[in-house]
PDB file of C-alpha atoms in Angstrom:
ATOM      1  CA  MET A   1     -18.743 -27.120  16.854  1.00  0.00           C
ATOM      2  CA  THR A   2     -18.438 -23.123  16.814  1.00  0.00           C
ATOM      3  CA  ASP A   3     -21.100 -20.739  16.924  1.00  0.00           C
ATOM      4  CA  TYR A   4     -20.127 -17.126  18.025  1.00  0.00           C
ATOM      5  CA  GLY A   5     -23.641 -15.967  18.481  1.00  0.00           C
ATOM      6  CA  HIS A   6     -24.051 -13.241  15.986  1.00  0.00           C
ATOM      7  CA  ASP A   7     -27.074 -12.242  14.535  1.00  0.00           C
ATOM      8  CA  LEU A   8     -26.820 -13.526  10.374  1.00  0.00           C
ATOM      9  CA  ILE A   9     -26.164 -10.914   7.811  1.00  0.00           C
ATOM     10  CA  PHE A  10     -26.740 -11.461   4.125  1.00  0.00           C
ATOM     11  CA  GLY A  11     -25.063  -9.420   1.356  1.00  0.00           C
ATOM     12  CA  SER A  12     -24.069  -9.109  -2.069  1.00  0.00           C
ATOM     13  CA  PHE A  13     -20.783  -8.416  -3.834  1.00  0.00           C
ATOM     14  CA  VAL A  14     -21.089  -6.333  -6.948  1.00  0.00           C
ATOM     15  CA  THR A  15     -18.291  -5.898  -9.783  1.00  0.00           C
ATOM     16  CA  PRO A  16     -17.550  -2.176 -10.128  1.00  0.00           C
ATOM     17  CA  THR A  17     -17.110  -2.322 -13.948  1.00  0.00           C
ATOM     18  CA  ALA A  18     -16.964   1.331 -15.030  1.00  0.00           C
ATOM     19  CA  GLY A  19     -18.368   0.157 -18.474  1.00  0.00           C
ATOM     20  CA  ARG A  20     -21.494  -1.179 -16.805  1.00  0.00           C
ATOM     21  CA  ALA A  21     -21.791   1.552 -13.927  1.00  0.00           C
ATOM     22  CA  GLY A  22     -25.539   1.911 -14.142  1.00  0.00           C
ATOM     23  CA  GLN A  23     -25.795  -1.947 -13.570  1.00  0.00           C
ATOM     24  CA  ALA A  24     -23.323  -1.925 -10.316  1.00  0.00           C
ATOM     25  CA  VAL A  25     -25.826   0.922  -8.666  1.00  0.00           C
ATOM     26  CA  GLU A  26     -28.833  -1.122  -9.785  1.00  0.00           C
ATOM     27  CA  LEU A  27     -27.734  -4.356  -8.528  1.00  0.00           C
ATOM     28  CA  ALA A  28     -27.047  -2.244  -5.067  1.00  0.00           C
ATOM     29  CA  VAL A  29     -30.646  -1.134  -5.151  1.00  0.00           C
ATOM     30  CA  THR A  30     -32.062  -4.688  -5.935  1.00  0.00           C
ATOM     31  CA  SER A  31     -29.943  -5.864  -2.836  1.00  0.00           C
ATOM     32  CA  GLU A  32     -31.570  -3.490  -0.831  1.00  0.00           C
ATOM     33  CA  ARG A  33     -35.027  -4.064  -2.227  1.00  0.00           C
ATOM     34  CA  ALA A  34     -34.456  -7.624  -1.784  1.00  0.00           C
ATOM     35  CA  GLY A  35     -34.228  -7.367   1.925  1.00  0.00           C
ATOM     36  CA  LEU A  36     -30.205  -7.640   2.057  1.00  0.00           C
ATOM     37  CA  ASP A  37     -28.404  -6.073   4.852  1.00  0.00           C
ATOM     38  CA  LEU A  38     -25.019  -5.480   2.930  1.00  0.00           C
ATOM     39  CA  VAL A  39     -23.714  -4.410  -0.680  1.00  0.00           C
ATOM     40  CA  THR A  40     -20.150  -4.662  -1.197  1.00  0.00           C
ATOM     41  CA  PHE A  41     -17.588  -3.715  -3.764  1.00  0.00           C
ATOM     42  CA  GLN A  42     -14.006  -4.882  -4.510  1.00  0.00           C
ATOM     43  CA  ASP A  43     -11.323  -2.167  -4.287  1.00  0.00           C
ATOM     44  CA  HIS A  44      -8.655  -2.566  -6.689  1.00  0.00           C
ATOM     45  CA  PRO A  45      -7.763   1.077  -7.940  1.00  0.00           C
ATOM     46  CA  TYR A  46      -5.047   0.005 -10.560  1.00  0.00           C
ATOM     47  CA  GLN A  47      -7.701  -1.651 -12.564  1.00  0.00           C
ATOM     48  CA  ALA A  48      -8.720   0.756 -15.110  1.00  0.00           C
ATOM     49  CA  ALA A  49     -11.859  -1.029 -16.052  1.00  0.00           C
ATOM     50  CA  PHE A  50     -13.157  -0.311 -12.474  1.00  0.00           C
ATOM     51  CA  LEU A  51     -14.986   2.642 -11.059  1.00  0.00           C
ATOM     52  CA  ASP A  52     -13.110   4.107  -7.798  1.00  0.00           C
ATOM     53  CA  THR A  53     -14.997   2.306  -5.063  1.00  0.00           C
ATOM     54  CA  TYR A  54     -15.492   5.155  -2.520  1.00  0.00           C
ATOM     55  CA  THR A  55     -16.846   7.476  -5.127  1.00  0.00           C
ATOM     56  CA  LEU A  56     -19.102   4.295  -5.977  1.00  0.00           C
ATOM     57  CA  LEU A  57     -19.865   3.932  -2.307  1.00  0.00           C
ATOM     58  CA  ALA A  58     -21.056   7.207  -1.604  1.00  0.00           C
ATOM     59  CA  TYR A  59     -23.141   7.364  -4.754  1.00  0.00           C
ATOM     60  CA  VAL A  60     -24.928   3.932  -3.699  1.00  0.00           C
ATOM     61  CA  ALA A  61     -25.333   5.245  -0.003  1.00  0.00           C
ATOM     62  CA  GLY A  62     -27.233   8.312  -1.732  1.00  0.00           C
ATOM     63  CA  ARG A  63     -29.394   5.862  -3.886  1.00  0.00           C
ATOM     64  CA  THR A  64     -30.214   3.553  -0.871  1.00  0.00           C
ATOM     65  CA  GLU A  65     -32.108   4.321   2.657  1.00  0.00           C
ATOM     66  CA  ARG A  66     -31.548   1.169   4.491  1.00  0.00           C
ATOM     67  CA  ILE A  67     -28.836  -1.068   3.319  1.00  0.00           C
ATOM     68  CA  HIS A  68     -25.139  -1.032   4.410  1.00  0.00           C
ATOM     69  CA  VAL A  69     -22.106  -0.622   2.208  1.00  0.00           C
ATOM     70  CA  SER A  70     -18.553  -1.522   2.296  1.00  0.00           C
ATOM     71  CA  ALA A  71     -15.492  -2.133   0.239  1.00  0.00           C
ATOM     72  CA  ASN A  72     -14.669  -5.868   0.175  1.00  0.00           C
ATOM     73  CA  VAL A  73     -11.686  -4.892   0.921  1.00  0.00           C
ATOM     74  CA  THR A  74     -10.260  -1.754   0.838  1.00  0.00           C
ATOM     75  CA  SER A  75      -6.965  -1.558  -0.707  1.00  0.00           C
ATOM     76  CA  LEU A  76      -4.709   0.006   2.277  1.00  0.00           C
ATOM     77  CA  PRO A  77      -1.734   0.598   0.360  1.00  0.00           C
ATOM     78  CA  LEU A  78      -3.305   3.115  -1.896  1.00  0.00           C
ATOM     79  CA  ARG A  79      -5.541   5.004   0.761  1.00  0.00           C
ATOM     80  CA  PRO A  80      -3.523   6.780   3.454  1.00  0.00           C
ATOM     81  CA  PRO A  81      -5.127   5.762   6.927  1.00  0.00           C
ATOM     82  CA  ALA A  82      -5.639   9.041   8.048  1.00  0.00           C
ATOM     83  CA  VAL A  83      -7.570   9.914   4.894  1.00  0.00           C
ATOM     84  CA  LEU A  84      -9.632   6.825   4.921  1.00  0.00           C
ATOM     85  CA  ALA A  85     -10.629   7.232   8.381  1.00  0.00           C
ATOM     86  CA  ARG A  86     -11.982  10.707   7.635  1.00  0.00           C
ATOM     87  CA  ALA A  87     -13.742   9.395   4.255  1.00  0.00           C
ATOM     88  CA  ALA A  88     -15.153   6.353   6.196  1.00  0.00           C
ATOM     89  CA  ALA A  89     -16.578   8.722   8.975  1.00  0.00           C
ATOM     90  CA  SER A  90     -17.839  11.142   6.356  1.00  0.00           C
ATOM     91  CA  LEU A  91     -19.452   8.227   4.547  1.00  0.00           C
ATOM     92  CA  ASP A  92     -21.038   6.671   7.810  1.00  0.00           C
ATOM     93  CA  ILE A  93     -22.478  10.476   8.692  1.00  0.00           C
ATOM     94  CA  LEU A  94     -23.760  11.000   5.672  1.00  0.00           C
ATOM     95  CA  SER A  95     -25.481   7.450   5.280  1.00  0.00           C
ATOM     96  CA  GLY A  96     -26.963   7.531   8.597  1.00  0.00           C
ATOM     97  CA  GLY A  97     -24.541   5.024   9.807  1.00  0.00           C
ATOM     98  CA  ARG A  98     -24.706   2.447   6.953  1.00  0.00           C
ATOM     99  CA  PHE A  99     -20.805   2.481   6.250  1.00  0.00           C
ATOM    100  CA  GLU A 100     -18.509  -0.686   7.238  1.00  0.00           C
ATOM    101  CA  LEU A 101     -14.782  -0.660   6.819  1.00  0.00           C
ATOM    102  CA  GLY A 102     -13.647  -3.962   5.279  1.00  0.00           C
ATOM    103  CA  ILE A 103      -9.634  -3.641   4.761  1.00  0.00           C
ATOM    104  CA  GLY A 104      -6.704  -5.458   3.582  1.00  0.00           C
ATOM    105  CA  ALA A 105      -3.185  -5.368   3.747  1.00  0.00           C
ATOM    106  CA  GLY A 106      -2.849  -5.281  -0.321  1.00  0.00           C
ATOM    107  CA  ALA A 107      -2.326  -7.721  -2.970  1.00  0.00           C
ATOM    108  CA  PHE A 108      -0.910  -7.518  -6.579  1.00  0.00           C
ATOM    109  CA  TRP A 109       1.854  -5.585  -5.502  1.00  0.00           C
ATOM    110  CA  ASP A 110       2.934  -4.729  -9.374  1.00  0.00           C
ATOM    111  CA  GLY A 111      -0.385  -2.935  -9.818  1.00  0.00           C
ATOM    112  CA  ILE A 112      -0.032  -0.890  -6.407  1.00  0.00           C
ATOM    113  CA  ALA A 113       3.455   0.032  -7.270  1.00  0.00           C
ATOM    114  CA  ALA A 114       2.389   1.145 -10.869  1.00  0.00           C
ATOM    115  CA  MET A 115      -0.136   3.382  -9.038  1.00  0.00           C
ATOM    116  CA  GLY A 116       2.435   5.052  -6.770  1.00  0.00           C
ATOM    117  CA  GLY A 117       2.183   2.967  -3.777  1.00  0.00           C
ATOM    118  CA  ARG A 118       5.136   1.518  -1.890  1.00  0.00           C
ATOM    119  CA  ARG A 119       5.812  -2.349  -2.810  1.00  0.00           C
ATOM    120  CA  LEU A 120       5.784  -4.588   0.345  1.00  0.00           C
ATOM    121  CA  THR A 121       6.553  -7.833   1.371  1.00  0.00           C
ATOM    122  CA  ALA A 122       3.546 -10.017   2.836  1.00  0.00           C
ATOM    123  CA  GLY A 123       5.102  -9.567   6.141  1.00  0.00           C
ATOM    124  CA  GLN A 124       5.465  -5.866   5.800  1.00  0.00           C
ATOM    125  CA  GLY A 125       1.902  -5.646   4.686  1.00  0.00           C
ATOM    126  CA  VAL A 126       0.617  -6.950   7.734  1.00  0.00           C
ATOM    127  CA  GLU A 127       2.504  -4.685  10.019  1.00  0.00           C
ATOM    128  CA  ALA A 128       1.539  -1.510   7.832  1.00  0.00           C
ATOM    129  CA  LEU A 129      -1.934  -2.642   7.982  1.00  0.00           C
ATOM    130  CA  ARG A 130      -1.433  -2.961  12.047  1.00  0.00           C
ATOM    131  CA  GLU A 131      -0.116   0.673  11.932  1.00  0.00           C
ATOM    132  CA  GLY A 132      -3.015   1.778   9.655  1.00  0.00           C
ATOM    133  CA  ILE A 133      -5.712   0.185  11.647  1.00  0.00           C
ATOM    134  CA  ALA A 134      -4.664   1.970  14.790  1.00  0.00           C
ATOM    135  CA  ILE A 135      -4.467   5.377  12.909  1.00  0.00           C
ATOM    136  CA  ILE A 136      -7.787   4.975  11.602  1.00  0.00           C
ATOM    137  CA  ARG A 137      -9.192   4.225  14.984  1.00  0.00           C
ATOM    138  CA  ASP A 138      -7.330   7.159  16.669  1.00  0.00           C
ATOM    139  CA  ILE A 139      -8.863   9.440  14.231  1.00  0.00           C
ATOM    140  CA  TRP A 140     -12.287   8.153  14.927  1.00  0.00           C
ATOM    141  CA  ASP A 141     -11.720   8.671  18.727  1.00  0.00           C
ATOM    142  CA  THR A 142     -13.021  11.982  19.345  1.00  0.00           C
ATOM    143  CA  ASP A 143     -13.160  11.416  23.351  1.00  0.00           C
ATOM    144  CA  THR A 144      -9.363  11.553  23.747  1.00  0.00           C
ATOM    145  CA  ARG A 145      -7.815  14.964  24.028  1.00  0.00           C
ATOM    146  CA  GLY A 146      -5.437  16.232  21.544  1.00  0.00           C
ATOM    147  CA  GLY A 147      -4.281  15.199  18.326  1.00  0.00           C
ATOM    148  CA  VAL A 148      -3.167  11.650  16.498  1.00  0.00           C
ATOM    149  CA  HIS A 149       0.654  11.074  16.647  1.00  0.00           C
ATOM    150  CA  HIS A 150       1.901   7.973  15.254  1.00  0.00           C
ATOM    151  CA  ARG A 151       5.661   7.270  14.326  1.00  0.00           C
ATOM    152  CA  GLY A 152       5.948   3.866  12.663  1.00  0.00           C
ATOM    153  CA  ARG A 153       7.759   2.027  10.187  1.00  0.00           C
ATOM    154  CA  TYR A 154       5.195   2.526   7.555  1.00  0.00           C
ATOM    155  CA  TYR A 155       3.045   5.515   8.305  1.00  0.00           C
ATOM    156  CA  GLU A 156       3.621   8.743  10.325  1.00  0.00           C
ATOM    157  CA  VAL A 157       1.131  10.773  11.780  1.00  0.00           C
ATOM    158  CA  ASP A 158       2.020  13.920  13.717  1.00  0.00           C
ATOM    159  CA  GLY A 159      -0.526  16.191  15.444  1.00  0.00           C
ATOM    160  CA  ALA A 160      -3.518  15.201  12.979  1.00  0.00           C
ATOM    161  CA  LYS A 161      -6.774  16.644  14.536  1.00  0.00           C
ATOM    162  CA  ARG A 162      -9.255  13.734  15.468  1.00  0.00           C
ATOM    163  CA  GLY A 163     -12.680  13.325  13.903  1.00  0.00           C
ATOM    164  CA  PRO A 164     -15.301  13.362  12.441  1.00  0.00           C
ATOM    165  CA  ARG A 165     -16.817  10.891  14.888  1.00  0.00           C
ATOM    166  CA  PRO A 166     -18.542   8.429  12.793  1.00  0.00           C
ATOM    167  CA  ALA A 167     -22.411   7.804  12.959  1.00  0.00           C
ATOM    168  CA  HIS A 168     -22.067   4.548  14.633  1.00  0.00           C
ATOM    169  CA  ASP A 169     -18.971   2.295  15.882  1.00  0.00           C
ATOM    170  CA  ILE A 170     -17.610   1.382  12.250  1.00  0.00           C
ATOM    171  CA  PRO A 171     -16.483  -2.268  12.617  1.00  0.00           C
ATOM    172  CA  VAL A 172     -12.958  -2.950  10.837  1.00  0.00           C
ATOM    173  CA  TRP A 173     -13.546  -6.138   8.892  1.00  0.00           C
ATOM    174  CA  VAL A 174     -10.109  -7.658   8.036  1.00  0.00           C
ATOM    175  CA  GLY A 175      -9.539  -9.775   4.683  1.00  0.00           C
ATOM    176  CA  ALA A 176      -7.321 -12.500   5.867  1.00  0.00           C
ATOM    177  CA  TYR A 177      -5.683 -15.774   4.761  1.00  0.00           C
ATOM    178  CA  LYS A 178      -2.312 -16.292   6.088  1.00  0.00           C
ATOM    179  CA  PRO A 179      -1.462 -17.128   9.839  1.00  0.00           C
ATOM    180  CA  LYS A 180       0.105 -13.523  10.394  1.00  0.00           C
ATOM    181  CA  MET A 181      -3.037 -11.902   9.021  1.00  0.00           C
ATOM    182  CA  LEU A 182      -5.216 -14.213  11.067  1.00  0.00           C
ATOM    183  CA  ALA A 183      -3.571 -13.268  14.139  1.00  0.00           C
ATOM    184  CA  LEU A 184      -3.686  -9.626  13.515  1.00  0.00           C
ATOM    185  CA  THR A 185      -7.705 -10.172  12.784  1.00  0.00           C
ATOM    186  CA  GLY A 186      -7.925 -11.880  16.005  1.00  0.00           C
ATOM    187  CA  THR A 187      -5.840  -9.272  17.863  1.00  0.00           C
ATOM    188  CA  MET A 188      -7.455  -5.841  16.276  1.00  0.00           C
ATOM    189  CA  GLY A 189     -10.023  -6.944  13.815  1.00  0.00           C
ATOM    190  CA  ASP A 190     -13.983  -6.534  14.467  1.00  0.00           C
ATOM    191  CA  GLY A 191     -14.473  -9.019  11.640  1.00  0.00           C
ATOM    192  CA  TRP A 192     -12.857 -11.591   9.322  1.00  0.00           C
ATOM    193  CA  LEU A 193     -13.561 -11.039   5.641  1.00  0.00           C
ATOM    194  CA  PRO A 194     -12.349 -13.711   3.353  1.00  0.00           C
ATOM    195  CA  SER A 195     -13.433 -15.484   0.163  1.00  0.00           C
ATOM    196  CA  ILE A 196     -14.452 -19.209   0.391  1.00  0.00           C
ATOM    197  CA  GLU A 197     -12.735 -20.119  -3.030  1.00  0.00           C
ATOM    198  CA  TYR A 198      -9.402 -18.666  -1.609  1.00  0.00           C
ATOM    199  CA  LEU A 199      -9.541 -20.739   1.505  1.00  0.00           C
ATOM    200  CA  PRO A 200      -6.754 -23.404   0.909  1.00  0.00           C
ATOM    201  CA  GLN A 201      -9.015 -26.338   1.808  1.00  0.00           C
ATOM    202  CA  GLY A 202     -12.615 -24.591   1.340  1.00  0.00           C
ATOM    203  CA  VAL A 203     -14.839 -24.964   4.375  1.00  0.00           C
ATOM    204  CA  ASP A 204     -12.295 -27.601   5.791  1.00  0.00           C
ATOM    205  CA  SER A 205     -10.016 -24.740   6.165  1.00  0.00           C
ATOM    206  CA  LEU A 206     -12.283 -22.847   8.718  1.00  0.00           C
ATOM    207  CA  PRO A 207     -11.539 -24.881  12.073  1.00  0.00           C
ATOM    208  CA  GLU A 208      -8.043 -24.046  11.720  1.00  0.00           C
ATOM    209  CA  MET A 209      -8.457 -20.492  10.702  1.00  0.00           C
ATOM    210  CA  ASN A 210     -10.931 -20.029  13.220  1.00  0.00           C
ATOM    211  CA  THR A 211      -8.542 -21.412  15.916  1.00  0.00           C
ATOM    212  CA  LEU A 212      -5.879 -19.000  15.000  1.00  0.00           C
ATOM    213  CA  ILE A 213      -7.966 -15.930  15.227  1.00  0.00           C
ATOM    214  CA  ASP A 214      -9.596 -17.261  18.441  1.00  0.00           C
ATOM    215  CA  GLU A 215      -6.052 -17.863  20.152  1.00  0.00           C
ATOM    216  CA  ALA A 216      -5.067 -14.247  18.916  1.00  0.00           C
ATOM    217  CA  ALA A 217      -8.160 -12.679  20.304  1.00  0.00           C
ATOM    218  CA  ARG A 218      -7.579 -14.308  23.639  1.00  0.00           C
ATOM    219  CA  SER A 219      -3.809 -13.356  23.898  1.00  0.00           C
ATOM    220  CA  ALA A 220      -4.971  -9.790  23.434  1.00  0.00           C
ATOM    221  CA  GLY A 221      -7.486 -10.043  26.062  1.00  0.00           C
ATOM    222  CA  ARG A 222     -10.505 -10.296  23.882  1.00  0.00           C
ATOM    223  CA  SER A 223     -13.111 -12.707  23.411  1.00  0.00           C
ATOM    224  CA  PRO A 224     -13.152 -14.827  20.317  1.00  0.00           C
ATOM    225  CA  SER A 225     -16.856 -13.500  19.788  1.00  0.00           C
ATOM    226  CA  ASP A 226     -15.440 -10.002  19.426  1.00  0.00           C
ATOM    227  CA  VAL A 227     -14.645 -11.157  15.812  1.00  0.00           C
ATOM    228  CA  ARG A 228     -17.718 -11.763  13.482  1.00  0.00           C
ATOM    229  CA  ARG A 229     -16.807 -14.159  10.722  1.00  0.00           C
ATOM    230  CA  LEU A 230     -18.152 -13.242   7.315  1.00  0.00           C
ATOM    231  CA  MET A 231     -17.625 -14.870   4.041  1.00  0.00           C
ATOM    232  CA  ASN A 232     -17.687 -14.202   0.279  1.00  0.00           C
ATOM    233  CA  PHE A 233     -19.002 -16.915  -1.983  1.00  0.00           C
ATOM    234  CA  MET A 234     -18.318 -15.641  -5.383  1.00  0.00           C
ATOM    235  CA  ARG A 235     -19.786 -18.733  -7.498  1.00  0.00           C
ATOM    236  CA  ALA A 236     -23.147 -18.918  -5.651  1.00  0.00           C
ATOM    237  CA  GLU A 237     -25.832 -20.254  -8.060  1.00  0.00           C
ATOM    238  CA  PHE A 238     -29.183 -21.752  -7.532  1.00  0.00           C
ATOM    239  CA  SER A 239     -29.390 -25.137  -9.540  1.00  0.00           C
ATOM    240  CA  PRO A 240     -31.997 -27.795  -9.730  1.00  0.00           C
ATOM    241  CA  SER A 241     -30.337 -30.240  -7.458  1.00  0.00           C
ATOM    242  CA  SER A 242     -27.538 -30.247  -5.179  1.00  0.00           C
ATOM    243  CA  ARG A 243     -24.118 -29.839  -6.643  1.00  0.00           C
ATOM    244  CA  GLY A 244     -22.278 -28.156  -3.849  1.00  0.00           C
ATOM    245  CA  LEU A 245     -21.969 -25.414  -1.466  1.00  0.00           C
ATOM    246  CA  LEU A 246     -24.492 -22.857  -2.377  1.00  0.00           C
ATOM    247  CA  ASN A 247     -24.842 -24.316  -5.895  1.00  0.00           C
ATOM    248  CA  ALA A 248     -28.343 -26.048  -5.020  1.00  0.00           C
ATOM    249  CA  PRO A 249     -32.104 -25.329  -4.646  1.00  0.00           C
ATOM    250  CA  ALA A 250     -33.043 -22.502  -2.288  1.00  0.00           C
ATOM    251  CA  LYS A 251     -33.933 -24.747   0.645  1.00  0.00           C
ATOM    252  CA  ALA A 252     -30.481 -26.292   0.336  1.00  0.00           C
ATOM    253  CA  TRP A 253     -28.855 -23.075   0.337  1.00  0.00           C
ATOM    254  CA  SER A 254     -30.680 -22.310   3.750  1.00  0.00           C
ATOM    255  CA  GLU A 255     -29.683 -25.557   5.321  1.00  0.00           C
ATOM    256  CA  GLN A 256     -25.978 -25.082   4.550  1.00  0.00           C
ATOM    257  CA  ILE A 257     -25.880 -21.632   5.770  1.00  0.00           C
ATOM    258  CA  ALA A 258     -27.367 -22.641   9.002  1.00  0.00           C
ATOM    259  CA  GLU A 259     -24.611 -25.203   9.022  1.00  0.00           C
ATOM    260  CA  LEU A 260     -21.738 -23.052   8.312  1.00  0.00           C
ATOM    261  CA  ALA A 261     -23.233 -20.625  11.056  1.00  0.00           C
ATOM    262  CA  LEU A 262     -23.973 -23.069  13.748  1.00  0.00           C
ATOM    263  CA  GLU A 263     -20.604 -25.650  13.235  1.00  0.00           C
ATOM    264  CA  HIS A 264     -18.035 -22.852  11.939  1.00  0.00           C
ATOM    265  CA  GLY A 265     -19.079 -19.788  13.251  1.00  0.00           C
ATOM    266  CA  LEU A 266     -19.934 -17.728  10.290  1.00  0.00           C
ATOM    267  CA  SER A 267     -22.315 -15.121  10.441  1.00  0.00           C
ATOM    268  CA  ALA A 268     -22.512 -12.925   7.391  1.00  0.00           C
ATOM    269  CA  PHE A 269     -22.720 -14.595   3.774  1.00  0.00           C
ATOM    270  CA  ILE A 270     -21.984 -12.330   0.771  1.00  0.00           C
ATOM    271  CA  ILE A 271     -22.770 -13.595  -2.705  1.00  0.00           C
ATOM    272  CA  GLY A 272     -21.194 -12.567  -6.033  1.00  0.00           C
ATOM    273  CA  GLY A 273     -22.462 -13.283  -9.372  1.00  0.00           C
ATOM    274  CA  ASP A 274     -23.785  -9.986 -10.416  1.00  0.00           C
ATOM    275  CA  ASP A 275     -27.326 -11.571 -11.173  1.00  0.00           C
ATOM    276  CA  ALA A 276     -30.229  -9.659  -9.935  1.00  0.00           C
ATOM    277  CA  ALA A 277     -32.432 -12.678  -9.941  1.00  0.00           C
ATOM    278  CA  THR A 278     -30.123 -14.922  -7.663  1.00  0.00           C
ATOM    279  CA  ILE A 279     -29.891 -11.617  -5.401  1.00  0.00           C
ATOM    280  CA  GLU A 280     -33.720 -11.538  -5.130  1.00  0.00           C
ATOM    281  CA  ARG A 281     -34.114 -14.837  -4.323  1.00  0.00           C
ATOM    282  CA  PHE A 282     -31.135 -14.995  -1.822  1.00  0.00           C
ATOM    283  CA  GLY A 283     -33.055 -12.371  -0.099  1.00  0.00           C
ATOM    284  CA  ALA A 284     -36.664 -13.383  -0.305  1.00  0.00           C
ATOM    285  CA  GLU A 285     -36.153 -16.997   0.308  1.00  0.00           C
ATOM    286  CA  VAL A 286     -32.944 -18.016   1.546  1.00  0.00           C
ATOM    287  CA  ALA A 287     -32.046 -15.496   4.391  1.00  0.00           C
ATOM    288  CA  PRO A 288     -35.459 -15.472   6.281  1.00  0.00           C
ATOM    289  CA  ALA A 289     -35.353 -19.627   5.884  1.00  0.00           C
ATOM    290  CA  ALA A 290     -31.773 -19.846   7.269  1.00  0.00           C
ATOM    291  CA  ARG A 291     -32.271 -17.522  10.035  1.00  0.00           C
ATOM    292  CA  GLU A 292     -35.456 -19.241  11.378  1.00  0.00           C
ATOM    293  CA  LEU A 293     -33.184 -22.621  11.146  1.00  0.00           C
ATOM    294  CA  VAL A 294     -30.557 -21.003  13.192  1.00  0.00           C
ATOM    295  CA  ALA A 295     -32.855 -19.582  15.802  1.00  0.00           C
ATOM    296  CA  HIS A 296     -34.308 -22.814  16.174  1.00  0.00           C
ATOM    297  CA  GLU A 297     -31.121 -24.581  16.812  1.00  0.00           C
ATOM    298  CA  ARG A 298     -30.002 -22.024  19.237  1.00  0.00           C
ATOM    299  CA  GLY A 299     -33.078 -22.153  21.078  1.00  0.00           C
ATOM    300  CA  HIS A 300     -32.286 -25.621  21.920  1.00  0.00           C
TER     301      HIS A 300
END
């Protein structure tokens, strides 16, 4: 049993389809109206059918007042880290502290290379991400004197000025599945952001993957609770009877989420599907009940 003690967060994962741009924005507005905490969009710049995610994030931040926004997750190989740091800080300032940074090492290398990015191996991608996160945090660190200097294997920054400072301490949520990425998450990340459908054994993978993150965190002198555990559920669906994880009545959703929080340490639950009615029920019925169940158990 692992409970890292974080407050629960509920969010949506909206497809940024260019041909239905209005729908993507309205689903974000619906997410806020439903009481969700977060709206996210995938970031695949090589997909011509998708809107540019960071342009969309800025637009959605301007159309909303309370909900937080994030890429799920940012493709670092196509977004230079120093420039990404300034974009993130700018979005955070303009939105009043509502931007969160989901980030990944990259996938679909053919698409990345086609857009002018470097083609890396999986191991190289991990090391490039390590360098990138360090640069991003240095750009945000306006308390340190002098410019940012980083001479890495994958990125060089030579005297970049620091700032602007974000409106709040932007967490870095890492999309990770393999051991090296999980170790990086424990060493450097503020959160772990995978999708349940891509875990090797679904929920059964969580104990081992959490352990890898926890061990890396401790080795780096951190606490495992420094890393929030988030999860995407891309096939979530309300159904009249329980058919599986988040494929059940609303009451069962709440019970399943409470179990995932208390037994496996998940504290952020993000649903896909692009369905306004599902988003509304998720916010109105599931989130309050799940929070109540978890609070009750933690109280004991």
